[in-house]
Short mmCIF file of C-alpha atoms in Angstrom, two decimals:
data_model
loop_
_atom_site.label_atom_id
_atom_site.label_comp_id
_atom_site.label_asym_id
_atom_site.label_seq_id
_atom_site.Cartn_x
_atom_site.Cartn_y
_atom_site.Cartn_z
CA MET A 1 -64.68 59.24 19.60
CA GLU A 2 -67.67 56.67 20.22
CA LEU A 3 -66.65 53.24 19.03
CA GLU A 4 -68.61 51.51 16.60
CA PHE A 5 -67.61 47.98 18.15
CA SER A 6 -68.77 46.63 21.17
CA ALA A 7 -65.77 45.57 23.96
CA ASN A 8 -66.56 41.76 23.43
CA GLU A 9 -65.79 42.20 19.47
CA ILE A 10 -62.59 43.70 20.39
CA LYS A 11 -59.30 41.34 20.16
CA LYS A 12 -56.69 44.43 20.53
CA ILE A 13 -56.36 48.20 20.14
CA ALA A 14 -52.97 49.32 19.34
CA ILE A 15 -52.44 53.28 19.70
CA GLY A 16 -50.03 55.58 17.80
CA VAL A 17 -49.34 59.11 18.12
CA SER A 18 -51.93 60.40 15.77
CA HIS A 19 -53.73 57.04 14.44
CA THR A 20 -55.37 54.00 16.21
CA ILE A 21 -55.96 50.30 15.01
CA ILE A 22 -58.21 48.08 16.36
CA LEU A 23 -58.10 44.52 15.70
CA LEU A 24 -61.72 42.41 15.96
CA ASN A 25 -61.82 38.83 17.08
CA ASP A 26 -63.01 37.87 13.69
CA GLY A 27 -59.73 38.77 12.20
CA ARG A 28 -60.84 42.48 10.54
CA ALA A 29 -58.81 45.43 11.31
CA TYR A 30 -60.11 49.01 11.36
CA VAL A 31 -57.84 52.19 11.60
CA VAL A 32 -58.49 55.79 12.29
CA GLY A 33 -56.14 59.05 12.12
CA SER A 34 -54.03 61.32 10.15
CA THR A 35 -53.27 60.73 6.75
CA ASN A 36 -49.14 60.46 7.53
CA SER A 37 -50.00 57.55 9.89
CA THR A 38 -52.57 55.68 8.15
CA GLY A 39 -51.56 56.24 4.31
CA PHE A 40 -55.23 57.23 3.44
CA ALA A 41 -55.69 60.16 1.27
CA SER A 42 -57.26 62.12 4.09
CA ARG A 43 -57.58 62.03 7.59
CA LEU A 44 -60.09 59.44 9.08
CA ASN A 45 -62.39 60.44 11.52
CA LYS A 46 -64.23 57.18 11.88
CA PHE A 47 -62.95 53.67 11.68
CA GLU A 48 -62.21 52.27 8.37
CA GLN A 49 -60.89 49.31 6.62
CA TYR A 50 -58.33 49.38 4.03
CA PRO A 51 -60.23 48.75 0.54
CA GLN A 52 -57.63 46.03 -0.39
CA PHE A 53 -58.22 44.09 2.87
CA LYS A 54 -62.14 44.68 2.89
CA ASN A 55 -62.23 43.27 -1.03
CA ASN A 56 -59.99 40.24 -0.35
CA ASN A 57 -61.41 39.48 3.08
CA THR A 58 -58.02 39.35 4.77
CA ILE A 59 -57.82 38.27 8.04
CA PHE A 60 -55.34 39.30 10.77
CA LYS A 61 -54.32 37.72 13.81
CA ASP A 62 -52.06 40.91 15.02
CA VAL A 63 -51.49 44.65 14.57
CA ALA A 64 -49.18 47.20 15.80
CA CYS A 65 -48.61 51.22 15.88
CA GLY A 66 -45.20 52.75 15.30
CA TYR A 67 -44.83 56.74 15.91
CA SER A 68 -46.32 57.22 12.40
CA SER A 69 -46.54 53.69 11.01
CA SER A 70 -48.74 50.67 10.94
CA GLY A 71 -48.15 47.01 10.74
CA PHE A 72 -50.55 44.20 10.13
CA LEU A 73 -49.79 40.51 10.57
CA ALA A 74 -51.97 38.17 8.29
CA GLU A 75 -53.40 34.86 9.40
CA ASN A 76 -51.25 33.51 6.29
CA ASN A 77 -48.11 35.07 7.88
CA GLU A 78 -48.03 38.03 5.52
CA ILE A 79 -47.03 41.52 6.86
CA TRP A 80 -48.45 44.68 5.63
CA VAL A 81 -47.26 48.09 6.64
CA ALA A 82 -48.57 51.66 6.15
CA GLY A 83 -47.82 55.04 6.81
CA ARG A 84 -44.91 57.38 7.30
CA PHE A 85 -41.37 55.72 6.85
CA LYS A 86 -37.66 56.98 7.11
CA SER A 87 -37.85 58.28 3.77
CA ASN A 88 -41.07 60.42 4.68
CA THR A 89 -43.06 58.51 2.03
CA ILE A 90 -46.57 58.32 2.87
CA SER A 91 -47.55 54.75 1.99
CA PRO A 92 -50.81 52.76 1.68
CA PRO A 93 -50.67 49.29 2.89
CA ALA A 94 -47.81 47.32 1.17
CA LYS A 95 -46.90 43.77 1.69
CA LEU A 96 -43.42 43.18 2.85
CA THR A 97 -41.70 40.90 0.21
CA ASN A 98 -38.21 41.04 1.05
CA LEU A 99 -38.47 38.71 4.39
CA GLU A 100 -36.87 35.49 4.23
CA GLN A 101 -39.26 32.66 4.38
CA ASN A 102 -38.83 29.93 6.69
CA SER A 103 -41.22 26.93 6.63
CA ASN A 104 -40.20 25.77 10.15
CA ILE A 105 -41.81 28.92 11.92
CA SER A 106 -44.84 30.63 12.19
CA LEU A 107 -45.45 34.26 13.22
CA ASN A 108 -47.77 35.12 16.09
CA THR A 109 -46.97 38.58 17.56
CA LEU A 110 -46.16 42.11 15.94
CA VAL A 111 -44.34 44.76 17.51
CA ALA A 112 -43.75 48.22 15.85
CA SER A 113 -42.11 51.15 17.10
CA GLY A 114 -39.78 54.19 15.86
CA SER A 115 -39.74 57.68 14.46
CA ASN A 116 -40.26 57.75 10.70
CA GLN A 117 -39.19 54.17 10.56
CA VAL A 118 -40.68 50.84 11.59
CA PHE A 119 -39.03 47.96 13.80
CA PHE A 120 -40.92 44.77 13.67
CA ALA A 121 -40.34 42.11 16.68
CA LEU A 122 -41.88 38.75 15.68
CA GLU A 123 -42.68 36.11 17.96
CA LEU A 124 -41.93 32.81 16.41
CA ASP A 125 -43.16 29.36 16.99
CA LEU A 126 -42.38 25.82 15.53
CA ILE A 127 -44.67 24.99 12.89
CA ASN A 128 -47.48 22.55 14.08
CA TYR A 129 -46.44 19.76 11.61
CA LEU A 130 -49.59 17.64 12.48
CA ASN A 131 -51.64 20.36 10.95
CA GLN A 132 -49.35 20.46 8.13
CA ASP A 133 -49.69 16.86 7.28
CA LEU A 134 -53.16 16.72 7.61
CA LEU A 135 -53.67 19.63 5.17
CA ASN A 136 -51.54 17.59 2.71
CA LEU A 137 -54.00 14.73 3.36
CA LEU A 138 -56.69 16.90 2.51
CA GLU A 139 -54.96 18.00 -0.78
CA ASN A 140 -54.15 14.42 -2.05
CA GLY A 141 -57.28 12.82 -0.90
CA SER A 142 -55.38 9.60 0.43
CA PHE A 143 -57.68 6.94 2.28
CA ALA A 144 -60.88 9.19 1.89
CA ASP A 145 -63.63 7.19 2.51
CA CYS A 146 -66.50 9.64 1.52
CA GLN A 147 -67.26 13.10 -0.23
CA ILE A 148 -68.75 16.52 0.26
CA GLN A 149 -69.50 18.36 -3.06
CA SER A 150 -66.88 16.03 -4.73
CA ILE A 151 -64.17 16.73 -2.39
CA PRO A 152 -62.64 13.59 -0.84
CA VAL A 153 -62.94 13.54 2.83
CA HIS A 154 -62.40 11.37 6.01
CA LYS A 155 -65.80 10.72 7.83
CA VAL A 156 -64.15 9.97 11.31
CA LEU A 157 -62.36 13.20 10.97
CA ILE A 158 -65.48 15.26 10.03
CA GLN A 159 -67.72 13.92 12.83
CA ILE A 160 -64.95 14.31 15.59
CA ARG A 161 -64.30 17.81 14.63
CA ILE A 162 -67.78 18.88 14.11
CA GLY A 163 -69.29 16.94 16.63
CA LYS A 164 -72.26 15.87 14.39
CA SER A 165 -72.99 12.97 12.27
CA PHE A 166 -71.41 12.89 9.04
CA ASP A 167 -74.60 12.91 6.79
CA GLU A 168 -75.91 15.82 8.98
CA VAL A 169 -72.82 17.92 8.14
CA LYS A 170 -72.62 16.91 4.76
CA LYS A 171 -76.46 17.79 4.22
CA TYR A 172 -76.05 20.95 5.83
CA LEU A 173 -72.96 22.08 3.99
CA GLU A 174 -74.01 21.10 0.36
CA GLU A 175 -77.59 22.97 1.13
CA ASN A 176 -76.15 26.21 2.46
CA CYS A 177 -72.52 26.84 1.56
CA THR A 178 -70.80 27.54 -1.83
CA LEU A 179 -67.91 25.21 -2.74
CA LYS A 180 -65.36 27.87 -1.68
CA GLU A 181 -66.90 28.10 2.00
CA ILE A 182 -66.98 24.25 2.11
CA LYS A 183 -63.51 24.18 1.11
CA ASP A 184 -62.61 26.99 3.75
CA LEU A 185 -64.36 24.92 6.43
CA LEU A 186 -62.20 21.86 5.32
CA LYS A 187 -59.16 23.70 5.92
CA TRP A 188 -60.21 24.35 9.48
CA ILE A 189 -61.24 20.79 9.92
CA TYR A 190 -57.72 19.39 8.59
CA GLY A 191 -55.67 22.16 9.96
CA ASP A 192 -57.07 24.87 12.12
CA GLN A 193 -56.97 27.38 9.19
CA ARG A 194 -59.78 30.01 9.04
CA ILE A 195 -59.27 31.36 5.34
CA ASN A 196 -62.71 33.21 5.61
CA PHE A 197 -62.76 34.02 9.32
CA LYS A 198 -66.12 35.55 9.48
CA ARG A 199 -67.80 33.28 7.28
CA THR A 200 -66.19 29.93 8.59
CA ASN A 201 -67.22 31.05 12.34
CA GLU A 202 -70.88 31.38 11.05
CA ILE A 203 -70.79 27.83 9.73
CA LEU A 204 -69.21 26.56 13.13
CA ASN A 205 -71.50 28.52 15.30
CA ASN A 206 -74.36 26.82 13.38
CA PHE A 207 -73.01 23.45 14.66
CA GLY A 208 -72.82 24.78 17.88
CA ILE A 209 -69.05 25.51 17.97
CA GLU A 210 -68.11 28.90 19.67
CA ASN A 211 -64.55 30.62 19.73
CA PRO A 212 -63.22 27.33 18.09
CA LYS A 213 -59.46 29.20 18.24
CA GLU A 214 -59.64 28.76 22.10
CA THR A 215 -61.83 25.92 22.74
CA LYS A 216 -61.49 23.18 19.89
CA THR A 217 -58.24 22.37 18.13
CA LEU A 218 -57.02 19.83 15.69
CA LYS A 219 -54.58 18.20 18.40
CA SER A 220 -57.41 18.18 21.10
CA ASP A 221 -59.93 16.27 18.84
CA LEU A 222 -57.57 13.79 17.52
CA LYS A 223 -56.40 13.10 20.77
CA LYS A 224 -60.11 11.88 21.26
CA LEU A 225 -59.38 9.13 18.47
CA LEU A 226 -56.13 8.04 19.89
CA PHE A 227 -56.28 4.13 20.32
CA ASP A 228 -60.07 4.01 20.12
CA GLU A 229 -61.27 0.85 19.08
CA ASN A 230 -64.75 2.16 18.10
CA THR A 231 -63.68 4.49 15.29
CA SER A 232 -60.32 2.87 14.18
CA ASP A 233 -59.99 1.04 10.81
CA PHE A 234 -57.08 -0.69 11.20
CA THR A 235 -55.01 -2.89 13.90
CA LEU A 236 -51.16 -2.53 14.42
CA MET A 237 -49.87 -5.60 16.61
CA VAL A 238 -46.84 -4.84 18.63
CA GLN A 239 -44.81 -7.65 20.55
CA ASN A 240 -45.28 -7.08 24.11
CA ASP A 241 -41.54 -7.42 25.69
CA GLU A 242 -43.02 -7.28 29.28
CA TYR A 243 -45.15 -10.02 28.69
CA GLU A 244 -44.43 -12.99 31.33
CA GLU A 245 -45.59 -16.32 31.03
CA GLU A 246 -47.45 -18.13 33.48
CA GLU A 247 -45.97 -21.13 34.68
CA GLU A 248 -48.51 -23.61 33.19
CA GLU A 249 -47.81 -22.00 29.53
CA GLU A 250 -45.43 -24.13 27.12
CA GLU A 251 -42.36 -22.52 26.53
CA GLU A 252 -42.53 -22.75 22.80
CA GLU A 253 -45.95 -20.51 23.13
CA GLU A 254 -45.63 -17.47 20.86
CA GLU A 255 -45.19 -14.40 22.63
CA GLU A 256 -48.01 -12.10 23.43
CA GLU A 257 -48.74 -9.32 20.99
CA GLU A 258 -50.38 -6.10 22.04
CA GLU A 259 -53.20 -4.98 19.34
CA LEU A 260 -53.23 -1.11 18.95
CA PRO A 261 -56.31 0.19 17.09
CA VAL A 262 -55.40 3.24 14.69
CA HIS A 263 -56.81 5.22 11.79
CA LYS A 264 -55.15 4.68 8.55
CA PHE A 265 -55.66 7.96 7.25
CA ILE A 266 -53.67 9.74 10.30
CA LEU A 267 -50.68 7.34 10.23
CA ALA A 268 -50.46 7.76 6.29
CA ALA A 269 -50.57 11.32 6.58
CA ARG A 270 -47.62 11.36 8.87
CA SER A 271 -45.55 8.59 8.08
CA GLY A 272 -44.30 7.53 4.66
CA LEU A 273 -43.53 3.99 5.97
CA PHE A 274 -47.27 3.74 7.12
CA LEU A 275 -48.49 5.24 3.77
CA ASN A 276 -46.57 2.72 1.54
CA MET A 277 -47.70 -0.35 4.07
CA PHE A 278 -51.24 0.65 3.86
CA GLN A 279 -51.35 1.19 0.14
CA ASN A 280 -50.11 -2.26 -0.06
CA LEU A 281 -52.22 -3.74 2.48
CA ASP A 282 -55.47 -2.40 1.05
CA GLN A 283 -54.75 -4.44 -2.08
CA LYS A 284 -54.95 -7.42 0.06
CA ASN A 285 -58.00 -6.34 2.10
CA LEU A 286 -55.96 -6.95 5.32
CA LYS A 287 -56.95 -5.26 8.31
CA LYS A 288 -54.06 -5.87 10.93
CA VAL A 289 -50.27 -6.09 10.59
CA LYS A 290 -47.32 -6.64 12.88
CA ASP A 291 -44.81 -4.00 13.55
CA TYR A 292 -41.29 -5.07 12.56
CA SER A 293 -39.45 -2.19 13.93
CA ASN A 294 -38.10 -3.94 17.03
CA LYS A 295 -39.22 -0.85 19.01
CA SER A 296 -40.64 -1.59 22.59
CA LEU A 297 -44.40 -1.59 23.06
CA GLU A 298 -44.10 1.58 25.14
CA THR A 299 -42.13 3.47 22.13
CA ILE A 300 -44.43 2.55 19.58
CA GLU A 301 -47.40 3.64 21.75
CA LEU A 302 -45.41 7.19 22.35
CA LEU A 303 -44.79 7.26 18.69
CA ILE A 304 -48.56 7.07 17.72
CA SER A 305 -49.51 9.48 20.33
CA PHE A 306 -47.05 11.74 18.66
CA LEU A 307 -48.46 10.92 15.36
CA TYR A 308 -51.88 11.99 16.63
CA THR A 309 -51.10 15.13 18.69
CA ASP A 310 -47.52 16.12 17.83
CA GLU A 311 -46.74 15.26 21.44
CA ILE A 312 -44.78 12.76 23.34
CA PRO A 313 -46.64 11.89 26.68
CA ILE A 314 -43.48 10.96 28.18
CA THR A 315 -43.82 10.25 32.22
CA ALA A 316 -41.52 9.63 35.19
CA ASP A 317 -43.08 6.00 34.96
CA HIS A 318 -40.97 5.58 31.66
CA ASP A 319 -37.73 4.22 31.17
CA GLN A 320 -36.81 7.58 29.57
CA GLU A 321 -33.08 7.16 28.58
CA PHE A 322 -34.11 3.69 27.04
CA ILE A 323 -37.12 5.24 24.94
CA LYS A 324 -34.88 8.09 24.03
CA GLU A 325 -32.48 5.98 22.39
CA GLU A 326 -35.00 4.06 20.53
CA PHE A 327 -36.50 7.48 19.30
CA GLU A 328 -33.26 8.35 17.93
CA ASP A 329 -34.07 6.89 14.26
CA ILE A 330 -37.66 6.92 14.61
CA VAL A 331 -37.92 10.04 12.01
CA GLU A 332 -35.88 7.99 9.51
CA TYR A 333 -37.28 4.57 10.07
CA TYR A 334 -40.92 5.81 9.80
CA GLN A 335 -40.20 8.31 7.23
CA LEU A 336 -41.53 11.20 9.13
CA ASN A 337 -41.01 14.91 8.23
CA PRO A 338 -37.19 15.06 8.11
CA LYS A 339 -37.44 18.62 9.69
CA ILE A 340 -39.43 17.35 12.66
CA PRO A 341 -36.78 17.95 15.54
CA ILE A 342 -38.02 14.70 17.32
CA LEU A 343 -35.58 14.62 20.02
CA ASP A 344 -35.92 18.08 20.92
CA ILE A 345 -39.67 17.65 21.49
CA PHE A 346 -38.86 14.51 23.60
CA GLU A 347 -36.63 16.37 25.80
CA LYS A 348 -39.60 19.17 26.04
CA CYS A 349 -41.86 16.77 26.81
CA ALA A 350 -39.72 14.96 29.35
CA LYS A 351 -39.27 18.25 31.35
CA ASN A 352 -42.84 18.86 31.49
#
């Protein structure tokens, strides 16, 4: 059978006894083969999309073939199955609804096997809390400083993600995209989500961004903003305990404070303490504030790095035992997402 797709369009080919599934890089899934395995009313002699997937623009990140069954893992973690199962019932695609949902995991890999029944093995990852928190920020619009089609957004984030000036991005989107397409793109900007995979990629390609899933992530872009004085809109002052006074300085002179440039919208999205602080300080039009946590400068720097990247860049040069102790109450004190396994993340980063 001659394929209708070029090799560089194909992400995965899954093969069963009498059917085949092809998953394209843009997230579309095509099937071919017997009625028993595909669930279509008649045998398919060329690759077809299931109508419900095509009509709903369903995007998949993995597919799998069993002996006479098919599995589809959608971008939103929904699992669909089709074909012949243990009861010998031939089923068109049906969504599995009896799976226990766990907000702490995401599904990445799907494996199916078995004769007249289907088994699934799922590769689980900890959810990216950074993406989750930024998507919540998009939803509530806190600390937004501009708009696109009446949607509150954050100029610095738009610019660092797209790599163009905000005005250029705004003009193109408002002139060439529907409101839904803009909202879909914003979900990529704020959380690496691609709801309408094909159209979102077309828009990103227009801005010179190709293969964004492999080359450009929210984490990598926010890392560029970390402690960036040129784009920050607030300063956090932290006591530097390592500061040593010079001999000629008077003893009563105040201890030195390190000034850390930060972005309010990022810290507010991730920390309830910073959210409340900035809301109060905005009323007073203040642009800097002292950190009163009594944590060391190194700990605060590592915390802010985590808030920007979901990583703790701990190295052998740090006093790891001391900093680990200071991190024990970080989640509670700064009112981070209580589900974040901060000490596990610390240990993992320390080993690397």
